[in-house]
Amino acid sequence: MSPVQARALFREGTVSPTAGWVSGYTQANLIAVPRDWAFDVLLFCQRNPKPCPVLDVTDPGSTATVLAPGADLSTDFPRYRVWRDGELAEETTRVDWGEDLVGFLIGCSFTFESGLAADGIPLRHWEQGRNVAMYVTDRECRPAGRLHGPMVVSMRPIPAAQVERAIEISGRMPAVHGAPVHVGDPAELGIENLDKPDFGEALDFRDGDVPVFWGCGVTPQAALMASRPPFAITHAPGHMFVTDVEDGEYRV
Amino acid sequence: MSPVQARALFREGTVSPTAGWVSGYTQANLIAVPRDWAFDVLLFCQRNPKPCPVLDVTDPGSTATVLAPGADLSTDFPRYRVWRDGELAEETTRVDWGEDLVGFLIGCSFTFESGLAADGIPLRHWEQGRNVAMYVTDRECRPAGRLHGPMVVSMRPIPAAQVERAIEISGRMPAVHGAPVHVGDPAELGIENLDKPDFGEALDFRDGDVPVFWGCGVTPQAALMASRPPFAITHAPGHMFVTDVEDGEYRV
């Protein structure tokens, strides 16, 4: 299946998490806010590039993106979340974008996972058929205007002998979270219990696995919840935008 | 000399181009605009990361930066340019920053030059004691709101056998322009005569040298001249901000 075909299915109403869809093409997170909040969001991302790497920003009111010519950001995600005053108002399969909305497409760890897998690094959440485990940390992001919030991380158990290689491979993809923010002790990030992720699913460790933590694209959603703009749209977790850009494009 | 000492000299009135100052520490370009223009500038940079890699953005009215705690962006450059309606109004050694101004510190090719030199790649402008050659190209940057303009490039003659290595070394530093935008024929960028640069100085080629073109931090100044915001401050060409960040920090 091509990215165009996948987006057409989602546009016509198919609802599915996108992990494993159209392998080799970059997927993206969405956060869309009114024009008045757009500078704060863009600056928040600039100041926190590991959890919030910006791949593209729309013009106000536009649902077009250079990452996928012909796509429509208001219909081509499989599932959206609509936020009012920082509270989740509804989940839906298409959204009323409006004249004033600015959309941000944020890099996603799916992109570097294909690089890890290609190098023979096992991905336990793939093996276990689960969503990756995500945790709210005690590290505050650098605030920007009215926008503030904690850094959210994703965690993958990696065999100790392959951690260095995982750091190297992901580190060469700074546009999709880059190198890990921490390796080893969850308590260093204020995470008390790896078995209780804040998003996604807990993962089983094999002997010799070490927890490796990367900045996570859910961070902007945590900032929305903390900062309460009057209106926002995001993708529903795991229900990403499939772009026309090949993963390798984001390798430095 | 330390970065702190260099900034103190500039604050006290020393005026000098900063090439070669405090070797090993990253220097930065400045563009500062009223808050109302800040989103357009930040978005322009996000959409044109090769010529305009953002290292830091100030809060409105603030002259502080995380790149150099204790520094003052309104006094610590050796020389500034003040722009009104897109025209150069004056050059000065300190500026009245005002409550409404947002400052952008943009990566500078000095940072990857030290990496090239360390690898034994000759830098002809160093050998010839000249400023690097810069050219306005016929490639339009991706516009952002009211901001538009051509891409400006810097050009270095590189021995053909070392071009690949120069691409690799600079490519691993995407925060300071990254890999070249073009190697070889100047006409591909709409440059008619390498002997007539638009900024800086013409450089002599040695036998076997190939022209290599990188995105240039003068691009935002060209966008100011084309887009005419009511007010802006930039550094004077070659008179950069010396940060506390070591060059190696920007290597991926």
Coordinates of C-alpha atoms in Angstrom, one line a residue:
Chain A
M1 CA 0.0 0.0 0.0
S2 CA 1.2 3.6 -0.8
P3 CA 0.9 6.5 1.6
V4 CA -1.8 8.0 -0.8
Q5 CA -3.8 4.8 -0.5
A6 CA -3.6 4.7 3.3
R7 CA -4.7 8.3 3.6
A8 CA -7.6 7.6 1.2
L9 CA -8.8 4.8 3.4
F10 CA -8.6 7.0 6.5
R11 CA -10.4 9.8 4.7
E12 CA -13.2 7.4 3.8
G13 CA -13.6 6.3 7.4
T14 CA -11.3 3.5 8.2
V15 CA -10.2 3.8 11.9
S16 CA -7.0 2.0 13.0
P17 CA -3.8 2.7 14.8
T18 CA -1.1 3.3 12.2
A19 CA 1.8 1.3 13.7
G20 CA 3.1 -0.9 10.9
W21 CA 1.1 0.9 8.2
V22 CA 3.0 1.7 4.9
S23 CA 6.4 0.7 6.3
G24 CA 9.3 2.9 5.4
Y25 CA 7.3 6.2 5.3
T26 CA 7.4 8.7 8.1
Q27 CA 4.4 9.2 10.2
A28 CA 3.6 12.4 12.2
N29 CA 1.8 13.6 15.3
L30 CA -0.6 16.6 15.0
I31 CA -1.3 19.6 17.2
A32 CA -3.4 22.4 15.8
V33 CA -4.2 25.6 17.7
P34 CA -5.7 29.1 16.9
R35 CA -3.4 31.5 15.2
D36 CA -3.1 33.5 18.5
W37 CA -1.4 30.5 20.1
A38 CA 0.7 29.4 17.2
F39 CA 3.9 31.4 18.1
D40 CA 3.8 29.9 21.6
V41 CA 3.5 26.4 20.2
L42 CA 6.2 26.8 17.6
L43 CA 8.5 28.4 20.2
F44 CA 7.8 25.6 22.7
C45 CA 8.8 23.1 20.0
Q46 CA 11.9 25.1 19.1
R47 CA 12.9 25.1 22.8
N48 CA 12.2 21.4 23.3
P49 CA 13.3 19.8 20.1
K50 CA 13.9 16.3 21.5
P51 CA 10.2 15.7 22.5
C52 CA 8.8 18.1 19.9
P53 CA 10.6 18.0 16.6
V54 CA 8.6 20.0 14.0
L55 CA 8.4 18.5 10.6
D56 CA 6.0 21.0 9.1
V57 CA 3.7 23.9 10.0
T58 CA 0.6 24.9 8.0
D59 CA -0.5 28.4 7.0
P60 CA -3.5 29.6 9.1
G61 CA -6.7 27.9 7.9
S62 CA -4.8 25.6 5.5
T63 CA -5.1 21.8 5.8
A64 CA -2.3 21.3 3.2
T65 CA 1.3 20.1 4.0
V66 CA 4.5 19.8 2.0
L67 CA 5.0 16.4 3.6
A68 CA 2.1 15.0 1.5
P69 CA 0.9 17.1 -1.5
G70 CA -2.8 16.6 -2.0
A71 CA -3.5 15.4 1.5
D72 CA -6.1 17.1 3.8
L73 CA -5.1 17.3 7.4
S74 CA -8.7 17.7 8.5
T75 CA -9.7 14.3 7.1
D76 CA -6.7 12.1 6.6
F77 CA -5.9 11.0 10.1
P78 CA -7.7 7.9 11.2
R79 CA -8.8 9.5 14.4
Y80 CA -8.7 13.0 16.1
R81 CA -9.0 14.5 19.5
V82 CA -10.7 17.8 20.0
W83 CA -9.7 19.9 23.1
R84 CA -11.5 22.8 24.7
D85 CA -9.9 24.7 27.5
G86 CA -7.3 21.9 28.0
E87 CA -10.0 19.2 28.4
L88 CA -10.6 16.4 25.9
A89 CA -14.0 17.3 24.4
E90 CA -14.5 14.5 21.8
E91 CA -12.8 12.0 19.5
T92 CA -13.8 12.0 15.9
T93 CA -12.7 10.9 12.4
R94 CA -12.8 14.3 10.7
V95 CA -12.6 17.8 12.1
D96 CA -13.9 21.3 11.2
W97 CA -10.5 23.0 10.8
G98 CA -11.7 26.7 10.6
E99 CA -10.0 29.8 9.1
D100 CA -7.9 30.5 12.1
L101 CA -6.2 27.1 12.9
V102 CA -2.5 26.5 12.5
G103 CA -1.4 22.8 12.3
F104 CA 1.9 21.4 13.5
L105 CA 3.2 18.0 12.3
I106 CA 5.6 16.6 14.8
G107 CA 8.1 13.8 14.3
C108 CA 7.3 10.3 15.6
S109 CA 9.5 7.6 17.0
F110 CA 8.1 5.1 14.4
T111 CA 10.6 6.7 12.1
F112 CA 13.7 5.7 14.0
E113 CA 12.2 2.3 15.1
S114 CA 12.5 1.1 11.5
G115 CA 16.2 2.0 11.6
L116 CA 16.7 0.1 14.9
A117 CA 14.9 -3.0 13.6
A118 CA 16.9 -2.9 10.3
D119 CA 20.1 -3.0 12.5
G120 CA 18.9 -6.1 14.3
I121 CA 17.9 -4.3 17.5
P122 CA 14.8 -6.1 19.0
L123 CA 11.7 -4.0 19.7
R124 CA 9.9 -5.6 22.6
H125 CA 6.6 -3.8 22.0
W126 CA 6.6 -5.1 18.4
E127 CA 7.3 -8.7 19.7
Q128 CA 4.6 -8.3 22.3
G129 CA 2.1 -6.8 20.0
R130 CA 1.7 -3.8 22.3
N131 CA 1.8 0.0 22.0
V132 CA 5.1 1.5 23.3
A133 CA 5.2 2.5 27.0
M134 CA 5.1 6.3 27.7
Y135 CA 5.6 8.1 30.9
V136 CA 5.2 11.7 32.2
T137 CA 8.5 12.7 33.7
D138 CA 9.5 15.2 36.4
R139 CA 11.5 17.2 33.9
E140 CA 9.7 20.4 33.0
C141 CA 10.0 21.5 29.4
R142 CA 11.5 24.9 28.7
P143 CA 8.3 27.1 28.7
A144 CA 7.3 29.3 25.8
G145 CA 4.8 32.2 26.4
R146 CA 1.7 30.6 27.8
L147 CA 2.8 27.1 27.0
H148 CA 4.4 24.9 29.6
G149 CA 4.3 21.3 30.8
P150 CA 6.4 18.2 31.6
M151 CA 8.4 16.2 29.2
V152 CA 6.8 12.9 28.2
V153 CA 9.1 10.0 27.2
S154 CA 8.7 6.7 25.4
M155 CA 10.6 3.7 26.8
R156 CA 12.0 0.7 25.0
P157 CA 13.7 -2.2 26.6
I158 CA 17.0 -2.7 24.7
P159 CA 19.6 -5.5 25.2
A160 CA 22.5 -3.8 27.1
A161 CA 25.0 -4.8 24.4
Q162 CA 23.0 -3.0 21.7
V163 CA 22.2 0.3 23.6
E164 CA 25.2 2.1 22.2
R165 CA 24.2 1.2 18.7
A166 CA 20.6 2.3 19.4
I167 CA 21.9 5.7 20.6
E168 CA 23.9 6.1 17.5
I169 CA 21.2 5.2 15.0
S170 CA 18.5 7.3 16.7
G171 CA 21.0 10.1 17.3
R172 CA 21.4 10.5 13.6
M173 CA 17.7 11.3 13.2
P174 CA 17.3 14.5 15.2
A175 CA 14.1 15.4 13.3
V176 CA 12.4 12.4 14.9
H177 CA 13.4 12.7 18.6
G178 CA 17.1 11.9 18.0
A179 CA 19.2 10.3 20.7
P180 CA 17.7 9.0 24.0
V181 CA 17.2 11.5 26.8
H182 CA 18.2 8.9 29.4
V183 CA 19.4 5.3 29.7
G184 CA 19.0 3.2 32.8
D185 CA 17.4 4.4 36.0
P186 CA 13.7 5.4 35.7
A187 CA 13.9 7.3 39.0
E188 CA 16.3 9.8 37.4
L189 CA 13.3 11.0 35.4
G190 CA 10.9 10.8 38.3
I191 CA 9.3 7.6 37.0
E192 CA 8.3 5.4 40.0
N193 CA 7.0 2.3 38.3
L194 CA 7.8 1.1 34.8
D195 CA 4.8 -1.2 35.0
K196 CA 2.4 1.7 35.2
P197 CA 2.9 3.8 32.1
D198 CA 0.9 7.0 31.7
F199 CA 0.1 6.3 28.1
G200 CA 0.5 3.1 26.0
E201 CA 1.1 -0.2 27.5
A202 CA 3.6 -1.7 30.0
L203 CA 6.3 -3.9 28.3
D204 CA 8.0 -7.1 29.5
F205 CA 11.8 -7.0 29.8
R206 CA 14.0 -9.9 28.8
D207 CA 17.2 -10.8 30.8
G208 CA 19.8 -8.2 30.0
D209 CA 17.4 -5.5 28.7
V210 CA 18.0 -2.0 29.9
P211 CA 15.2 0.7 29.8
V212 CA 16.0 3.4 27.2
F213 CA 14.0 6.6 27.2
W214 CA 13.4 8.9 24.2
G215 CA 11.6 12.3 24.1
C216 CA 8.0 11.6 23.0
G217 CA 5.6 13.4 20.6
V218 CA 2.8 13.2 23.3
T219 CA 4.7 16.0 25.1
P220 CA 2.7 18.7 23.2
Q221 CA -0.6 17.1 24.3
A222 CA 0.6 17.2 27.9
A223 CA 1.4 20.9 27.4
L224 CA -2.1 21.5 26.1
M225 CA -3.6 19.8 29.2
A226 CA -1.4 21.9 31.4
S227 CA -1.7 25.3 29.5
R228 CA -5.4 25.1 28.5
P229 CA -5.7 27.0 25.2
P230 CA -9.3 27.6 24.4
F231 CA -9.3 25.2 21.4
A232 CA -7.0 22.6 19.9
I233 CA -7.0 19.5 17.7
T234 CA -4.6 16.6 18.0
H235 CA -4.4 13.1 16.5
A236 CA -5.7 10.3 18.8
P237 CA -2.7 8.5 20.3
G238 CA -1.3 5.9 17.9
H239 CA -3.5 7.2 15.1
M240 CA -0.9 9.2 13.1
F241 CA -0.6 10.9 9.7
V242 CA 1.2 8.9 7.0
T243 CA 3.4 11.2 5.0
D244 CA 4.9 10.8 1.6
V245 CA 8.4 11.2 3.1
E246 CA 10.7 8.2 3.3
D247 CA 12.2 7.5 6.8
G248 CA 15.7 7.8 5.4
E249 CA 15.1 11.5 4.5
Y250 CA 15.4 12.3 8.2
R251 CA 18.8 10.6 8.6
V252 CA 21.6 13.1 9.0
Chain B
M1 CA 40.3 34.3 26.0
S2 CA 36.9 33.0 27.3
P3 CA 33.6 33.8 25.7
V4 CA 32.7 35.8 28.8
Q5 CA 35.8 37.9 28.3
A6 CA 35.2 38.4 24.6
R7 CA 31.6 39.6 25.3
A8 CA 32.9 42.0 28.0
L9 CA 35.3 43.6 25.5
F10 CA 32.5 44.0 23.0
R11 CA 30.2 45.4 25.7
E12 CA 32.8 48.0 26.6
G13 CA 33.1 49.2 23.1
T14 CA 35.6 47.0 21.2
V15 CA 34.6 46.7 17.5
S16 CA 36.0 43.8 15.5
P17 CA 34.8 41.1 13.2
T18 CA 34.6 37.9 15.3
A19 CA 36.2 35.4 12.9
G20 CA 38.8 33.5 14.8
W21 CA 37.8 34.9 18.2
V22 CA 37.5 32.3 21.1
S23 CA 38.1 29.4 18.8
G24 CA 36.0 26.3 19.6
Y25 CA 32.9 28.3 20.8
T26 CA 29.9 28.6 18.6
Q27 CA 29.1 32.1 17.2
A28 CA 25.6 33.2 16.2
N29 CA 23.8 35.6 13.9
L30 CA 21.1 37.9 15.2
I31 CA 17.7 39.0 13.9
A32 CA 15.3 40.7 16.2
V33 CA 11.8 41.8 15.3
P34 CA 8.6 43.2 17.0
R35 CA 6.5 40.5 18.6
D36 CA 3.9 40.9 15.9
W37 CA 6.4 39.6 13.3
A38 CA 8.0 36.9 15.5
F39 CA 5.8 34.0 14.4
D40 CA 6.5 34.8 10.7
V41 CA 10.3 34.9 11.4
L42 CA 10.2 31.7 13.4
L43 CA 8.1 29.9 10.8
F44 CA 10.4 31.2 8.0
C45 CA 13.3 29.7 9.8
Q46 CA 11.5 26.4 10.5
R47 CA 10.6 26.2 6.8
N48 CA 14.2 27.1 5.7
P49 CA 16.4 25.3 8.2
K50 CA 19.5 25.1 6.0
P51 CA 20.0 28.8 5.7
C52 CA 18.2 29.7 8.9
P53 CA 18.9 27.2 11.7
V54 CA 17.5 28.6 15.0
L55 CA 19.8 28.1 18.0
D56 CA 17.7 30.2 20.5
V57 CA 14.8 32.6 20.7
T58 CA 14.3 35.2 23.4
D59 CA 11.2 36.0 25.3
P60 CA 9.6 39.3 24.1
G61 CA 11.6 42.3 25.6
S62 CA 14.3 40.0 27.1
T63 CA 17.9 40.3 26.1
A64 CA 18.9 37.0 27.8
T65 CA 19.8 33.7 26.1
V66 CA 20.3 30.2 27.3
L67 CA 23.4 30.1 25.0
A68 CA 25.3 32.5 27.2
P69 CA 23.9 33.0 30.8
G70 CA 24.6 36.5 32.0
A71 CA 25.0 37.9 28.5
D72 CA 23.0 40.9 27.2
L73 CA 22.0 40.7 23.5
S74 CA 21.6 44.5 23.3
T75 CA 25.2 45.2 24.1
D76 CA 27.4 42.1 23.6
F77 CA 27.7 42.1 19.8
P78 CA 30.6 44.1 18.5
R79 CA 28.4 45.9 16.0
Y80 CA 24.7 46.0 15.1
R81 CA 22.5 47.1 12.2
V82 CA 19.2 48.8 12.8
W83 CA 16.5 48.4 10.0
R84 CA 13.4 50.5 9.4
D85 CA 10.9 49.5 6.8
G86 CA 13.4 47.1 5.3
E87 CA 16.1 49.8 4.9
L88 CA 19.4 50.0 6.8
A89 CA 18.9 52.9 9.1
E90 CA 22.2 52.8 11.1
E91 CA 25.1 50.8 12.4
T92 CA 25.8 51.0 16.1
T93 CA 27.6 49.2 19.0
R94 CA 24.6 49.0 21.3
V95 CA 20.9 49.0 20.7
D96 CA 17.7 50.0 22.5
W97 CA 16.0 46.7 22.6
G98 CA 12.5 47.7 23.8
E99 CA 9.7 45.8 25.5
D100 CA 8.3 44.3 22.3
L101 CA 11.3 42.8 20.6
V102 CA 11.9 39.1 20.0
G103 CA 15.5 38.0 19.2
F104 CA 16.5 35.0 17.1
L105 CA 20.0 33.6 17.3
I106 CA 20.9 31.8 14.1
G107 CA 23.6 29.2 13.6
C108 CA 26.8 30.3 11.8
S109 CA 29.1 28.5 9.4
F110 CA 32.1 29.3 11.6
T111 CA 31.0 26.3 13.7
F112 CA 31.4 23.7 11.0
E113 CA 34.5 25.4 9.6
S114 CA 36.5 24.4 12.7
G115 CA 35.4 20.8 12.0
L116 CA 36.5 21.0 8.4
A117 CA 39.9 22.5 9.4
A118 CA 40.4 19.9 12.1
D119 CA 40.0 17.3 9.3
G120 CA 42.7 18.8 7.2
I121 CA 40.3 20.4 4.7
P122 CA 41.9 23.7 3.5
L123 CA 39.7 26.9 3.9
R124 CA 40.8 29.3 1.2
H125 CA 39.3 32.4 2.8
W126 CA 41.4 31.7 6.0
E127 CA 44.5 31.2 3.9
Q128 CA 43.8 34.4 1.9
G129 CA 42.8 36.4 5.0
R130 CA 39.4 37.3 3.5
N131 CA 35.7 37.1 4.5
V132 CA 33.9 34.1 3.0
A133 CA 32.1 34.8 -0.4
M134 CA 28.3 35.0 -0.2
Y135 CA 25.8 35.1 -3.1
V136 CA 22.1 35.8 -3.5
T137 CA 20.7 32.8 -5.4
D138 CA 17.7 32.5 -7.6
R139 CA 16.1 30.0 -5.2
E140 CA 13.2 31.5 -3.3
C141 CA 13.0 30.4 0.3
R142 CA 9.7 28.9 1.3
P143 CA 7.7 32.0 2.5
A144 CA 6.1 32.3 5.9
G145 CA 3.3 34.8 6.4
R146 CA 4.6 38.2 5.4
L147 CA 8.2 37.0 5.2
H148 CA 9.8 36.0 1.9
G149 CA 13.1 36.3 0.1
P150 CA 15.8 34.5 -1.8
M151 CA 18.2 32.0 -0.3
V152 CA 21.7 33.4 0.3
V153 CA 24.6 30.9 0.2
S154 CA 28.3 31.0 1.3
M155 CA 30.8 29.5 -1.0
R156 CA 34.1 27.7 -0.2
P157 CA 36.5 26.3 -2.8
I158 CA 37.3 22.8 -1.7
P159 CA 39.8 20.3 -3.3
A160 CA 37.7 17.8 -5.3
A161 CA 39.1 14.8 -3.4
Q162 CA 37.9 16.3 -0.1
V163 CA 34.4 17.4 -1.1
E164 CA 32.8 14.2 0.1
R165 CA 34.4 14.5 3.5
A166 CA 33.4 18.2 3.7
I167 CA 29.8 17.1 3.0
E168 CA 29.9 14.4 5.7
I169 CA 31.4 16.7 8.4
S170 CA 29.1 19.6 7.8
G171 CA 26.2 17.3 7.3
R172 CA 26.5 16.1 10.9
M173 CA 25.9 19.6 12.1
P174 CA 22.4 20.4 10.9
A175 CA 22.0 23.1 13.6
V176 CA 24.7 25.2 11.8
H177 CA 23.6 24.9 8.2
G178 CA 24.3 21.2 7.7
A179 CA 25.4 19.7 4.4
P180 CA 25.9 21.9 1.3
V181 CA 22.9 22.9 -0.8
H182 CA 24.9 22.5 -4.0
V183 CA 28.3 21.4 -5.2
G184 CA 29.8 22.5 -8.6
D185 CA 28.0 24.7 -11.1
P186 CA 27.2 28.2 -9.8
A187 CA 24.7 28.6 -12.7
E188 CA 22.5 26.0 -11.0
L189 CA 21.9 28.5 -8.3
G190 CA 21.6 31.5 -10.7
I191 CA 25.0 32.8 -9.7
E192 CA 26.6 34.3 -12.8
N193 CA 30.0 35.3 -11.7
L194 CA 31.9 33.9 -8.7
D195 CA 34.2 36.9 -8.8
K196 CA 31.3 39.2 -7.8
P197 CA 29.9 38.0 -4.5
D198 CA 26.9 39.9 -3.1
F199 CA 28.4 39.9 0.4
G200 CA 31.9 39.2 1.7
E201 CA 34.9 38.9 -0.7
A202 CA 35.8 37.0 -3.8
L203 CA 38.1 34.0 -3.2
D204 CA 40.9 32.6 -5.3
F205 CA 40.7 29.0 -6.4
R206 CA 43.6 26.6 -6.5
D207 CA 43.9 23.9 -9.2
G208 CA 41.5 21.1 -8.5
D209 CA 39.2 23.2 -6.2
V210 CA 35.5 22.8 -6.6
P211 CA 33.0 25.5 -5.5
V212 CA 30.8 24.2 -2.6
F213 CA 27.7 26.2 -1.5
W214 CA 26.2 26.2 1.9
G215 CA 23.0 27.9 3.2
C216 CA 24.0 31.2 4.8
G217 CA 22.8 33.0 7.9
V218 CA 22.6 36.3 5.9
T219 CA 19.4 34.8 4.4
P220 CA 17.2 36.3 7.1
Q221 CA 18.7 39.8 6.4
A222 CA 17.8 39.4 2.7
A223 CA 14.3 38.4 3.8
L224 CA 14.1 41.6 5.9
M225 CA 15.1 43.7 3.0
A226 CA 12.5 42.0 0.8
S227 CA 9.7 41.9 3.3
R228 CA 10.1 45.2 5.1
P229 CA 9.0 44.9 8.6
P230 CA 8.6 48.3 10.3
F231 CA 11.6 47.7 12.6
A232 CA 14.4 45.1 13.0
I233 CA 17.8 44.7 14.5
T234 CA 20.6 42.4 13.2
H235 CA 24.3 41.9 13.8
A236 CA 26.6 43.7 11.4
P237 CA 28.0 41.1 8.9
G238 CA 30.9 39.2 10.4
H239 CA 30.3 40.8 13.8
M240 CA 28.7 37.8 15.6
F241 CA 27.7 36.8 19.1
V242 CA 30.1 34.6 20.9
T243 CA 28.2 32.0 22.9
D244 CA 29.3 29.7 25.8
V245 CA 28.4 26.6 23.7
E246 CA 31.3 24.5 22.4
D247 CA 31.1 23.8 18.6
G248 CA 31.1 20.0 19.3
E249 CA 27.6 20.4 21.0
Y250 CA 26.1 20.8 17.6
R251 CA 27.5 17.6 16.1
V252 CA 24.9 14.9 15.7

